[in-house]
Amino acid sequence: MPVAFTRFRACGLAALLLSACTDQESPQPAPAVNEHLVLGNPSGATTDAAKPTNYLLEKPQYALSYHRDRGLPNWVAWHLSPDWLGNAARQDDFRPDAALPAGWYQVQASSYVGSGFDRGHHCPSADRTRSAADNSATFLMTNMGPQAPNHNQRTWARLEDYCRSLVEDGQELYIVCGSYGRGGTGSNGYALTLDRGRVTVPAHYWKVIVALPVGEQDAQRVGREARIIAVDVPNDNDVSSNWASYRTSVDAIEQATGYDLLSAVPQATQATVEARVDNGPTQ
Ligand code: MN
Ligand code: MN
């Protein structure tokens, strides 16, 4: 009864007479949620080029919030599941990202040369090996940040390897990785920027990993089934290679960055899990 009544009201008499009314009761298809943002968009990034410090770029392989004036992403988010892993070779085709709005500076493949910082992937090359095209997408400079070599090649690399080992053990992961602050110490010492000031050297890199047994309804089962690992590592060439010594809570990263991580997870679950510090296995 209520349905029929509502439909009649929505159509109106004139439309009924013309037999031309649209059915107001048809459910609208839900907008497709980006696979990489199932657990949320930490900074509420949008594709509005008038907000250049929090600009959303969605690619098939990952999603990110770009900061035009820092010349690097605020964060990059990606889903890591068995589907994404294959045998594609490392493409090594570092290049500017032409998907940025017209007129924005595009960081170049050569922008970090001589700086003492690596072109550090956010979404790692080895997490995208299903096809050459997927792997190549990780070499866009919008997926890079200046990272102290020991940080990139030891601490971060070992954590990245550990993530893939979890996938090999039957988990699917939602990973979000970003930076904050200004000033880091690479192999040539301390620096605030590179590329004539067009790229900021972050003070810290952080990462939040949500690991779930492969399944469905992922945001809804975080409270019951997820292991959450959060790390915050100074961008310093003297960092320990042991990523586990940098474990922290999601709450601490939210405090440092101002973002709301896991925002698509029910609020009560966030309140519980974001306060914890992981103490699980590390290899
Ligand atoms: Mn790396
Ligand atoms: Mn949160």
mmCIF file of C-alpha atoms and ligand atoms in Angstrom:
data_model
loop_
_atom_site.group_PDB
_atom_site.id
_atom_site.type_symbol
_atom_site.label_atom_id
_atom_site.label_comp_id
_atom_site.label_asym_id
_atom_site.label_seq_id
_atom_site.Cartn_x
_atom_site.Cartn_y
_atom_site.Cartn_z
ATOM 1 C CA MET A 1 0.000 0.000 0.000
ATOM 2 C CA PRO A 2 2.551 2.674 0.928
ATOM 3 C CA VAL A 3 4.597 1.796 -2.147
ATOM 4 C CA ALA A 4 1.649 2.144 -4.525
ATOM 5 C CA PHE A 5 0.639 5.406 -2.871
ATOM 6 C CA THR A 6 4.088 6.879 -3.174
ATOM 7 C CA ARG A 7 4.359 5.844 -6.791
ATOM 8 C CA PHE A 8 1.057 7.505 -7.621
ATOM 9 C CA ARG A 9 2.149 10.727 -5.945
ATOM 10 C CA ALA A 10 5.457 10.755 -7.725
ATOM 11 C CA CYS A 11 3.926 10.289 -11.148
ATOM 12 C CA GLY A 12 1.119 12.793 -10.914
ATOM 13 C CA LEU A 13 -2.092 12.786 -12.850
ATOM 14 C CA ALA A 14 -0.752 14.441 -15.983
ATOM 15 C CA ALA A 15 2.033 11.934 -16.276
ATOM 16 C CA LEU A 16 -0.375 9.058 -15.748
ATOM 17 C CA LEU A 17 -2.535 10.318 -18.554
ATOM 18 C CA LEU A 18 0.499 10.470 -20.820
ATOM 19 C CA SER A 19 1.653 7.033 -19.597
ATOM 20 C CA ALA A 20 5.079 8.587 -19.394
ATOM 21 C CA CYS A 21 5.941 8.562 -15.701
ATOM 22 C CA THR A 22 9.202 7.114 -14.525
ATOM 23 C CA ASP A 23 9.022 4.556 -11.757
ATOM 24 C CA GLN A 24 10.212 6.409 -8.652
ATOM 25 C CA GLU A 25 10.396 3.175 -6.676
ATOM 26 C CA SER A 26 13.194 1.600 -8.725
ATOM 27 C CA PRO A 27 16.272 1.406 -6.526
ATOM 28 C CA GLN A 28 19.096 3.504 -7.911
ATOM 29 C CA PRO A 29 22.232 1.459 -8.548
ATOM 30 C CA ALA A 30 24.743 2.225 -5.808
ATOM 31 C CA PRO A 31 27.789 4.098 -7.117
ATOM 32 C CA ALA A 32 30.643 1.643 -7.545
ATOM 33 C CA VAL A 33 33.098 1.990 -4.682
ATOM 34 C CA ASN A 34 36.677 2.131 -5.822
ATOM 35 C CA GLU A 35 38.286 -1.186 -4.877
ATOM 36 C CA HIS A 36 41.171 0.629 -3.221
ATOM 37 C CA LEU A 37 38.954 2.902 -1.120
ATOM 38 C CA VAL A 38 36.661 0.251 0.357
ATOM 39 C CA LEU A 39 37.852 1.196 3.863
ATOM 40 C CA GLY A 40 37.584 4.920 3.166
ATOM 41 C CA ASN A 41 39.157 8.012 1.601
ATOM 42 C CA PRO A 42 41.345 9.243 4.479
ATOM 43 C CA SER A 43 41.402 12.947 3.607
ATOM 44 C CA GLY A 44 38.106 13.246 1.728
ATOM 45 C CA ALA A 45 40.072 13.884 -1.487
ATOM 46 C CA THR A 46 38.068 14.927 -4.556
ATOM 47 C CA THR A 47 38.702 15.531 -8.252
ATOM 48 C CA ASP A 48 38.204 19.277 -7.754
ATOM 49 C CA ALA A 49 41.329 20.901 -9.236
ATOM 50 C CA ALA A 50 40.542 24.006 -7.171
ATOM 51 C CA LYS A 51 41.679 21.997 -4.129
ATOM 52 C CA PRO A 52 45.242 21.267 -5.236
ATOM 53 C CA THR A 53 46.501 20.110 -1.861
ATOM 54 C CA ASN A 54 44.078 17.147 -1.695
ATOM 55 C CA TYR A 55 43.414 16.059 -5.268
ATOM 56 C CA LEU A 56 41.993 12.586 -5.882
ATOM 57 C CA LEU A 57 43.582 10.462 -8.596
ATOM 58 C CA GLU A 58 41.938 7.090 -9.183
ATOM 59 C CA LYS A 59 43.751 4.546 -11.284
ATOM 60 C CA PRO A 60 42.831 0.923 -11.851
ATOM 61 C CA GLN A 61 45.867 -0.080 -9.772
ATOM 62 C CA TYR A 62 45.590 2.352 -6.808
ATOM 63 C CA ALA A 63 44.003 5.574 -5.615
ATOM 64 C CA LEU A 64 45.774 8.579 -4.159
ATOM 65 C CA SER A 65 45.449 12.079 -2.810
ATOM 66 C CA TYR A 66 47.970 14.375 -4.478
ATOM 67 C CA HIS A 67 49.441 17.539 -3.009
ATOM 68 C CA ARG A 68 50.478 19.774 -5.911
ATOM 69 C CA ASP A 69 52.634 22.068 -3.792
ATOM 70 C CA ARG A 70 54.543 19.246 -2.070
ATOM 71 C CA GLY A 71 54.969 17.431 -5.412
ATOM 72 C CA LEU A 72 54.001 14.097 -3.900
ATOM 73 C CA PRO A 73 50.974 12.181 -2.684
ATOM 74 C CA ASN A 74 49.471 12.773 0.741
ATOM 75 C CA TRP A 75 48.596 9.087 0.716
ATOM 76 C CA VAL A 76 48.212 6.192 -1.689
ATOM 77 C CA ALA A 77 45.719 3.373 -1.056
ATOM 78 C CA TRP A 78 45.637 -0.036 -2.692
ATOM 79 C CA HIS A 79 44.006 -3.410 -2.286
ATOM 80 C CA LEU A 80 46.443 -6.281 -2.285
ATOM 81 C CA SER A 81 44.912 -9.671 -3.000
ATOM 82 C CA PRO A 82 46.061 -12.780 -4.870
ATOM 83 C CA ASP A 83 44.469 -11.344 -8.050
ATOM 84 C CA TRP A 84 47.084 -8.610 -8.207
ATOM 85 C CA LEU A 85 50.101 -10.893 -8.058
ATOM 86 C CA GLY A 86 51.563 -12.567 -11.138
ATOM 87 C CA ASN A 87 54.760 -12.813 -13.092
ATOM 88 C CA ALA A 88 55.078 -9.445 -14.806
ATOM 89 C CA ALA A 89 58.613 -8.073 -14.784
ATOM 90 C CA ARG A 90 59.596 -4.829 -13.081
ATOM 91 C CA GLN A 91 59.073 -2.185 -15.782
ATOM 92 C CA ASP A 92 61.297 0.544 -14.267
ATOM 93 C CA ASP A 93 59.640 3.186 -16.471
ATOM 94 C CA PHE A 94 59.631 6.108 -14.026
ATOM 95 C CA ARG A 95 57.761 8.988 -15.679
ATOM 96 C CA PRO A 96 55.655 12.107 -15.057
ATOM 97 C CA ASP A 97 51.933 11.621 -14.536
ATOM 98 C CA ALA A 98 49.953 13.268 -17.339
ATOM 99 C CA ALA A 99 46.710 12.650 -15.415
ATOM 100 C CA LEU A 100 47.353 15.719 -13.255
ATOM 101 C CA PRO A 101 45.255 18.802 -14.055
ATOM 102 C CA ALA A 102 46.517 21.045 -16.862
ATOM 103 C CA GLY A 103 49.094 23.557 -15.729
ATOM 104 C CA TRP A 104 50.291 21.643 -12.641
ATOM 105 C CA TYR A 105 53.970 20.882 -12.414
ATOM 106 C CA GLN A 106 54.635 17.221 -13.266
ATOM 107 C CA VAL A 107 57.489 15.770 -11.251
ATOM 108 C CA GLN A 108 60.011 14.287 -13.678
ATOM 109 C CA ALA A 109 61.770 10.929 -13.677
ATOM 110 C CA SER A 110 65.015 12.915 -13.185
ATOM 111 C CA SER A 111 63.711 15.216 -10.430
ATOM 112 C CA TYR A 112 65.411 13.313 -7.570
ATOM 113 C CA VAL A 113 68.792 12.870 -9.279
ATOM 114 C CA GLY A 114 71.695 13.797 -7.012
ATOM 115 C CA SER A 115 69.422 14.514 -4.033
ATOM 116 C CA GLY A 116 70.487 11.577 -1.865
ATOM 117 C CA PHE A 117 66.901 10.309 -1.767
ATOM 118 C CA ASP A 118 65.390 7.359 -3.584
ATOM 119 C CA ARG A 119 62.279 7.605 -5.723
ATOM 120 C CA GLY A 120 60.321 5.668 -3.114
ATOM 121 C CA HIS A 121 57.207 3.875 -4.303
ATOM 122 C CA HIS A 122 54.086 4.162 -2.189
ATOM 123 C CA CYS A 123 52.271 1.299 -3.948
ATOM 124 C CA PRO A 124 55.242 -1.033 -4.515
ATOM 125 C CA SER A 125 56.220 -2.367 -7.914
ATOM 126 C CA ALA A 126 56.122 -5.935 -6.597
ATOM 127 C CA ASP A 127 52.499 -5.547 -5.437
ATOM 128 C CA ARG A 128 51.397 -5.041 -9.048
ATOM 129 C CA THR A 129 52.672 -7.946 -11.136
ATOM 130 C CA ARG A 130 49.489 -9.236 -12.804
ATOM 131 C CA SER A 131 50.421 -7.492 -16.057
ATOM 132 C CA ALA A 132 53.120 -5.233 -17.458
ATOM 133 C CA ALA A 133 50.574 -2.385 -17.565
ATOM 134 C CA ASP A 134 49.734 -2.799 -13.875
ATOM 135 C CA ASN A 135 53.393 -2.821 -12.936
ATOM 136 C CA SER A 136 54.150 0.179 -15.129
ATOM 137 C CA ALA A 137 51.451 2.204 -13.354
ATOM 138 C CA THR A 138 53.458 2.045 -10.123
ATOM 139 C CA PHE A 139 56.286 3.989 -11.796
ATOM 140 C CA LEU A 140 54.281 7.171 -12.274
ATOM 141 C CA MET A 141 55.941 9.938 -10.278
ATOM 142 C CA THR A 142 52.651 10.677 -8.472
ATOM 143 C CA ASN A 143 53.236 7.351 -6.676
ATOM 144 C CA MET A 144 56.715 8.438 -5.477
ATOM 145 C CA GLY A 145 58.171 10.314 -2.550
ATOM 146 C CA PRO A 146 61.771 11.187 -1.644
ATOM 147 C CA GLN A 147 62.781 8.407 0.706
ATOM 148 C CA ALA A 148 66.098 7.934 2.503
ATOM 149 C CA PRO A 149 67.794 4.979 0.786
ATOM 150 C CA ASN A 150 68.095 2.808 3.894
ATOM 151 C CA HIS A 151 64.477 3.550 4.771
ATOM 152 C CA ASN A 152 63.331 2.502 1.303
ATOM 153 C CA GLN A 153 65.630 -0.416 0.641
ATOM 154 C CA ARG A 154 65.614 -1.998 4.102
ATOM 155 C CA THR A 155 62.826 -0.931 6.480
ATOM 156 C CA TRP A 156 60.109 -0.354 3.890
ATOM 157 C CA ALA A 157 61.206 -3.171 1.583
ATOM 158 C CA ARG A 158 61.001 -5.702 4.423
ATOM 159 C CA LEU A 159 57.553 -4.526 5.423
ATOM 160 C CA GLU A 160 56.436 -4.734 1.784
ATOM 161 C CA ASP A 161 57.788 -8.281 1.584
ATOM 162 C CA TYR A 162 55.954 -9.172 4.784
ATOM 163 C CA CYS A 163 52.683 -7.856 3.321
ATOM 164 C CA ARG A 164 53.017 -10.091 0.274
ATOM 165 C CA SER A 165 53.778 -13.053 2.523
ATOM 166 C CA LEU A 166 50.436 -12.458 4.252
ATOM 167 C CA VAL A 167 48.704 -12.614 0.863
ATOM 168 C CA GLU A 168 50.495 -15.875 0.122
ATOM 169 C CA ASP A 169 49.052 -17.134 3.424
ATOM 170 C CA GLY A 170 45.451 -16.489 2.297
ATOM 171 C CA GLN A 171 44.888 -12.901 3.383
ATOM 172 C CA GLU A 172 43.709 -9.882 1.436
ATOM 173 C CA LEU A 173 45.089 -6.495 2.474
ATOM 174 C CA TYR A 174 44.012 -2.891 2.348
ATOM 175 C CA ILE A 175 47.096 -0.721 2.543
ATOM 176 C CA VAL A 176 47.344 3.029 2.802
ATOM 177 C CA CYS A 177 50.708 4.715 2.893
ATOM 178 C CA GLY A 178 51.640 8.369 3.099
ATOM 179 C CA SER A 179 53.912 11.001 4.546
ATOM 180 C CA TYR A 180 53.846 14.129 6.643
ATOM 181 C CA GLY A 181 56.151 16.880 7.817
ATOM 182 C CA ARG A 182 59.054 18.538 6.082
ATOM 183 C CA GLY A 183 62.746 17.678 6.154
ATOM 184 C CA GLY A 184 64.538 14.346 6.005
ATOM 185 C CA THR A 185 68.062 12.979 6.002
ATOM 186 C CA GLY A 186 69.179 11.063 2.924
ATOM 187 C CA SER A 187 72.582 9.830 1.859
ATOM 188 C CA ASN A 188 73.747 13.439 1.237
ATOM 189 C CA GLY A 189 72.463 14.760 4.553
ATOM 190 C CA TYR A 190 69.472 16.806 5.585
ATOM 191 C CA ALA A 191 67.163 18.427 3.020
ATOM 192 C CA LEU A 192 63.811 20.195 3.058
ATOM 193 C CA THR A 193 63.095 19.977 -0.672
ATOM 194 C CA LEU A 194 64.505 18.822 -3.982
ATOM 195 C CA ASP A 195 63.937 19.690 -7.653
ATOM 196 C CA ARG A 196 64.393 23.446 -6.906
ATOM 197 C CA GLY A 197 61.790 23.388 -4.190
ATOM 198 C CA ARG A 198 59.139 21.636 -6.238
ATOM 199 C CA VAL A 199 59.228 18.415 -4.204
ATOM 200 C CA THR A 200 59.082 18.399 -0.409
ATOM 201 C CA VAL A 201 61.174 15.885 1.485
ATOM 202 C CA PRO A 202 58.791 14.455 4.113
ATOM 203 C CA ALA A 203 59.867 14.067 7.711
ATOM 204 C CA HIS A 204 57.955 10.789 8.192
ATOM 205 C CA TYR A 205 56.438 7.982 6.186
ATOM 206 C CA TRP A 206 53.554 5.999 7.642
ATOM 207 C CA LYS A 207 51.616 2.935 6.573
ATOM 208 C CA VAL A 208 48.443 1.240 7.754
ATOM 209 C CA ILE A 209 47.850 -2.372 6.740
ATOM 210 C CA VAL A 210 44.520 -4.109 7.297
ATOM 211 C CA ALA A 211 44.811 -7.861 6.744
ATOM 212 C CA LEU A 212 41.694 -10.024 6.464
ATOM 213 C CA PRO A 213 41.144 -13.614 5.439
ATOM 214 C CA VAL A 214 40.052 -13.515 1.776
ATOM 215 C CA GLY A 215 36.290 -12.905 1.824
ATOM 216 C CA GLU A 216 33.449 -10.450 1.249
ATOM 217 C CA GLN A 217 31.972 -7.361 2.973
ATOM 218 C CA ASP A 218 35.423 -6.256 4.018
ATOM 219 C CA ALA A 219 34.626 -2.984 5.801
ATOM 220 C CA GLN A 220 32.031 -4.750 7.935
ATOM 221 C CA ARG A 221 34.282 -7.529 9.228
ATOM 222 C CA VAL A 222 37.302 -5.445 10.236
ATOM 223 C CA GLY A 223 36.269 -5.551 13.894
ATOM 224 C CA ARG A 224 35.965 -9.331 13.988
ATOM 225 C CA GLU A 225 38.615 -10.584 11.613
ATOM 226 C CA ALA A 226 41.285 -7.999 10.862
ATOM 227 C CA ARG A 227 44.822 -7.642 11.980
ATOM 228 C CA ILE A 228 45.879 -4.012 11.682
ATOM 229 C CA ILE A 229 49.510 -2.971 11.495
ATOM 230 C CA ALA A 230 50.376 0.724 11.648
ATOM 231 C CA VAL A 231 53.926 2.051 11.387
ATOM 232 C CA ASP A 232 55.404 5.552 11.427
ATOM 233 C CA VAL A 233 59.066 5.766 10.396
ATOM 234 C CA PRO A 234 61.253 8.896 10.285
ATOM 235 C CA ASN A 235 62.659 9.683 6.821
ATOM 236 C CA ASP A 236 66.199 9.261 7.997
ATOM 237 C CA ASN A 237 68.998 7.158 6.571
ATOM 238 C CA ASP A 238 69.857 5.939 10.095
ATOM 239 C CA VAL A 239 66.544 4.135 10.624
ATOM 240 C CA SER A 240 66.527 0.583 11.869
ATOM 241 C CA SER A 241 65.866 -2.064 9.266
ATOM 242 C CA ASN A 242 63.404 -3.630 11.729
ATOM 243 C CA TRP A 243 60.030 -2.149 10.756
ATOM 244 C CA ALA A 244 58.377 -3.718 13.773
ATOM 245 C CA SER A 245 60.180 -1.319 16.086
ATOM 246 C CA TYR A 246 58.158 1.532 14.500
ATOM 247 C CA ARG A 247 54.727 0.083 15.181
ATOM 248 C CA THR A 248 52.159 2.532 16.489
ATOM 249 C CA SER A 249 48.377 2.969 16.619
ATOM 250 C CA VAL A 250 46.130 4.189 13.811
ATOM 251 C CA ASP A 251 44.986 6.871 16.232
ATOM 252 C CA ALA A 252 48.545 8.209 16.469
ATOM 253 C CA ILE A 253 48.775 8.443 12.681
ATOM 254 C CA GLU A 254 45.407 10.179 12.518
ATOM 255 C CA GLN A 255 46.693 12.662 15.101
ATOM 256 C CA ALA A 256 49.897 13.310 13.153
ATOM 257 C CA THR A 257 48.204 13.708 9.764
ATOM 258 C CA GLY A 258 44.716 15.013 10.525
ATOM 259 C CA TYR A 259 43.184 12.241 8.395
ATOM 260 C CA ASP A 260 40.383 9.850 9.299
ATOM 261 C CA LEU A 261 41.725 6.410 8.452
ATOM 262 C CA LEU A 262 39.344 3.454 8.051
ATOM 263 C CA SER A 263 36.487 5.940 7.784
ATOM 264 C CA ALA A 264 34.222 3.406 6.038
ATOM 265 C CA VAL A 265 34.570 1.010 8.974
ATOM 266 C CA PRO A 266 31.746 1.311 11.536
ATOM 267 C CA GLN A 267 32.547 4.058 14.045
ATOM 268 C CA ALA A 268 32.458 1.816 17.097
ATOM 269 C CA THR A 269 34.925 -0.554 15.463
ATOM 270 C CA GLN A 270 37.258 2.312 14.591
ATOM 271 C CA ALA A 271 37.209 3.479 18.199
ATOM 272 C CA THR A 272 38.381 0.057 19.352
ATOM 273 C CA VAL A 273 40.860 -1.057 16.712
ATOM 274 C CA GLU A 274 42.486 2.308 16.042
ATOM 275 C CA ALA A 275 43.719 2.559 19.633
ATOM 276 C CA ARG A 276 45.636 -0.720 19.487
ATOM 277 C CA VAL A 277 49.266 -1.310 18.616
ATOM 278 C CA ASP A 278 49.940 -4.559 16.755
ATOM 279 C CA ASN A 279 52.222 -7.056 18.443
ATOM 280 C CA GLY A 280 51.777 -9.950 16.044
ATOM 281 C CA PRO A 281 54.411 -11.859 14.077
ATOM 282 C CA THR A 282 56.779 -9.844 11.898
ATOM 283 C CA GLN A 283 57.997 -12.434 9.408
HETATM 284 MN MN MN B 1 60.494 1.074 -2.197
HETATM 285 MN MN MN B 2 39.462 6.515 11.696
#
